[in-house]
GROMACS .gro file of C-alpha atoms in nm:
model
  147
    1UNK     CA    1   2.157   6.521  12.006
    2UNK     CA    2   2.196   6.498  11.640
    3UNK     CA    3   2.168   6.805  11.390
    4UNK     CA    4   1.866   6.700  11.182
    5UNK     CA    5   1.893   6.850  10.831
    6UNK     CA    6   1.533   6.902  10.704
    7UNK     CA    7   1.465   6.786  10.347
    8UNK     CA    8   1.066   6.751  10.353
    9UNK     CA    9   0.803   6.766  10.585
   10UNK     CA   10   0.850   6.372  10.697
   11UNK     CA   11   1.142   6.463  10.910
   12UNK     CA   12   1.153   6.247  11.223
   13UNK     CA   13   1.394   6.303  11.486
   14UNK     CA   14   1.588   6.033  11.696
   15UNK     CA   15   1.411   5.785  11.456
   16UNK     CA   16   1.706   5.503  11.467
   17UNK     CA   17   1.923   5.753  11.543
   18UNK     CA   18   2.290   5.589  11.561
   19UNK     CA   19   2.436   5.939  11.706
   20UNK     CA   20   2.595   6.076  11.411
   21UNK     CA   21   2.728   6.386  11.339
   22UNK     CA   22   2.379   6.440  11.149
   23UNK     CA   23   2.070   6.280  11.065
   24UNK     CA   24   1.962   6.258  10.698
   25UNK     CA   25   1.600   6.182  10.695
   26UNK     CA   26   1.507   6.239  10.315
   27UNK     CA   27   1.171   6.152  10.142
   28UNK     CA   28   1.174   6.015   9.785
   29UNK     CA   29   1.016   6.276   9.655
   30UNK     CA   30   1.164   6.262   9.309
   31UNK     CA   31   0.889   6.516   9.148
   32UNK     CA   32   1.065   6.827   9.334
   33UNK     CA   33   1.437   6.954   9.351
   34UNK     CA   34   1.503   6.726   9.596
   35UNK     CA   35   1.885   6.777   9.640
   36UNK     CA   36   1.894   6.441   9.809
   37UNK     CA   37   1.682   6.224   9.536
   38UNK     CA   38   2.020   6.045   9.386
   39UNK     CA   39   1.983   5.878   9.756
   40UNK     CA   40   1.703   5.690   9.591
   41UNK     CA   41   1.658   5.378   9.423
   42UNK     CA   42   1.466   5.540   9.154
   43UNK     CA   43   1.695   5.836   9.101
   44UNK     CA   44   1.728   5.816   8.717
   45UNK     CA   45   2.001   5.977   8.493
   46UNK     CA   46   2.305   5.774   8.618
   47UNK     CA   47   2.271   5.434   8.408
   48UNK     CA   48   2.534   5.189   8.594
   49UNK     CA   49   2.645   4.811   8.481
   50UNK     CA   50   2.602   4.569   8.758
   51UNK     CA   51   2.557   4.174   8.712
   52UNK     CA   52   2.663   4.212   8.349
   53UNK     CA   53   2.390   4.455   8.237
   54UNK     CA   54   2.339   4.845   8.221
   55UNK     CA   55   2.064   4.925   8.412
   56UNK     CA   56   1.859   5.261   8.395
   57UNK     CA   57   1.794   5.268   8.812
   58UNK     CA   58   1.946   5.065   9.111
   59UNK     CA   59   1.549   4.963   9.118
   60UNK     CA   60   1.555   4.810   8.811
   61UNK     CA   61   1.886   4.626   8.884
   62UNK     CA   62   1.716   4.492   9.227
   63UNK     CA   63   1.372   4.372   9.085
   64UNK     CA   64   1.481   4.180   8.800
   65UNK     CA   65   1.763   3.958   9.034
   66UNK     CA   66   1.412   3.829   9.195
   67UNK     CA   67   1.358   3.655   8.841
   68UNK     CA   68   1.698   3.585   8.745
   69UNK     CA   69   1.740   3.220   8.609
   70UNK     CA   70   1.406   3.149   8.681
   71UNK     CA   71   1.192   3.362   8.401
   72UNK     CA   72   1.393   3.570   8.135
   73UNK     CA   73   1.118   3.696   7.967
   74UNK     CA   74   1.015   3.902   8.270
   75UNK     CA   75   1.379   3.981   8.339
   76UNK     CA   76   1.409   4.191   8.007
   77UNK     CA   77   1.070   4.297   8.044
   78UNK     CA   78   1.175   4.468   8.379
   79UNK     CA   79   1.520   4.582   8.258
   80UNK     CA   80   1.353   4.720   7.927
   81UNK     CA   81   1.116   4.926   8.172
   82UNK     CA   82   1.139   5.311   8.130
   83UNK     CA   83   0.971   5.384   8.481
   84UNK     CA   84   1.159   5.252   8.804
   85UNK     CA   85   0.784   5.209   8.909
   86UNK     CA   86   0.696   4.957   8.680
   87UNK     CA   87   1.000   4.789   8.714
   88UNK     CA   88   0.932   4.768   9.104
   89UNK     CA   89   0.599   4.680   9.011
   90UNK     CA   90   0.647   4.388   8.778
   91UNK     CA   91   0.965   4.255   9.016
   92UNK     CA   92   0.676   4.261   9.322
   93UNK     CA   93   0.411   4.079   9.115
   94UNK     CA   94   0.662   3.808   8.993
   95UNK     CA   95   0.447   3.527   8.994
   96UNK     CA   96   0.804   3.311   9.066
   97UNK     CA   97   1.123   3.419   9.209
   98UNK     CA   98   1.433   3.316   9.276
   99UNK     CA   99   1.398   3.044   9.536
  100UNK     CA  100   1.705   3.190   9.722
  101UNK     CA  101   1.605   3.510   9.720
  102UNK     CA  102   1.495   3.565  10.076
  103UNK     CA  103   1.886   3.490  10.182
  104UNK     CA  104   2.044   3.702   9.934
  105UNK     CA  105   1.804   4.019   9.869
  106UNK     CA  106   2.006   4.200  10.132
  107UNK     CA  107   2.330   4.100   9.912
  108UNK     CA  108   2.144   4.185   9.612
  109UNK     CA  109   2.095   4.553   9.740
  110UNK     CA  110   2.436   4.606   9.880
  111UNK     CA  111   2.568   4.498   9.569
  112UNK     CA  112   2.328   4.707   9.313
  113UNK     CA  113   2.344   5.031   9.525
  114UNK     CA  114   2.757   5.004   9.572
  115UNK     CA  115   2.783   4.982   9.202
  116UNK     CA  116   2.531   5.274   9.151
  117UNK     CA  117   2.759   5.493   9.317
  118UNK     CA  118   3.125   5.389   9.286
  119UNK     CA  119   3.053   5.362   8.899
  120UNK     CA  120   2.966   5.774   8.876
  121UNK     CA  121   3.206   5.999   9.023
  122UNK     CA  122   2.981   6.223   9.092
  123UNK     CA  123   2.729   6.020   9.261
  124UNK     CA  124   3.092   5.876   9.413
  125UNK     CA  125   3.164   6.245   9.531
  126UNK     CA  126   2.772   6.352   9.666
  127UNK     CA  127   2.734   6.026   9.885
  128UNK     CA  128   3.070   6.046  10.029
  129UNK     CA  129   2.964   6.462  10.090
  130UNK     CA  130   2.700   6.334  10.330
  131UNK     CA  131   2.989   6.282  10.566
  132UNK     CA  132   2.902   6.070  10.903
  133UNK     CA  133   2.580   6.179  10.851
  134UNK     CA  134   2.306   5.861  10.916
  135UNK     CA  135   2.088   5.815  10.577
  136UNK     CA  136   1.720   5.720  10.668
  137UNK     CA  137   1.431   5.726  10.422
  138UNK     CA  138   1.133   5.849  10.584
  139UNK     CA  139   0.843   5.724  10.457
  140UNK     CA  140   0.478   5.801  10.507
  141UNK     CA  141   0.374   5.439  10.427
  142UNK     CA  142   0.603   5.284  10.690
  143UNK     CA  143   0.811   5.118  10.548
  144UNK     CA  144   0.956   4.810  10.740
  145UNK     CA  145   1.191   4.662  10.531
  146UNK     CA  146   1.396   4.901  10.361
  147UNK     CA  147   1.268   5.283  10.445
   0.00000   0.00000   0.00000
């Protein structure tokens, strides 16, 4: 059975366990000293260029590719953002997206979150510290898609 390391009080063991060497099941609880939160997608501190922009939070990279080519003025509205909130906010309201963007969101992710972290050694160093551990992010809303 894996070791499950405890970051809040969402911890759920054997949930899609893979049998690693240890379970991650972090919250994104960014209001505490979470010592997992640059896990998240709204860890902030660690701007990162990806598609030809800087962008403040791997959240704010991910929401505005829903309105790429297809409505700029929302596009620098959710890259100007200050809060990875809004920007999540204003990328799920969209009132058009990217007609593609059901077959490439998973790209989209893969690509924004691999940037995140290979462009900050230290983020580089902390993810890769993890080890074979499995990353889950619990969440109390139950998340489907991506928690």
């Amino acid at each position: 059975m894996a070791k499950v390391l405890e970051t809040n009080k969402f911890t759920y063991e054997g949930v899609l366990n893979k049998n690693p060497d240890v379970l991650i099941d972090w919250f994104d609880d960014l209001g505490t000293n979470n010592p997992l939160s640059f896990l998240s997608n709204f860890y902030q501190g660690s701007p990162f260029e990806c598609y030809g922009k800087v962008w403040a939070t791997s959240e704010h990279a991910y929401a505005a590719q829903k309105v790429y080519g297809v409505d700029e003025e929302l596009y620098e509205r959710i890259a100007a953002s200050t809060d990875p909130q809004e920007a999540k906010t204003l990328g799920r309201t969209a009132p058009i997206i990217r007609h593609d963007w059901e077959e490439i969101k998973y790209a989209v992710m893969k690509t924004v979150v691999a940037e995140k972290f290979l462009s900050n050694p230290i983020l580089t160093d902390a993810l890769l510290g993890t080890g074979n551990a499995y990353l889950q992010e619990g969440t109390f809303w139950y998340d489907q898609g991506w928690g």
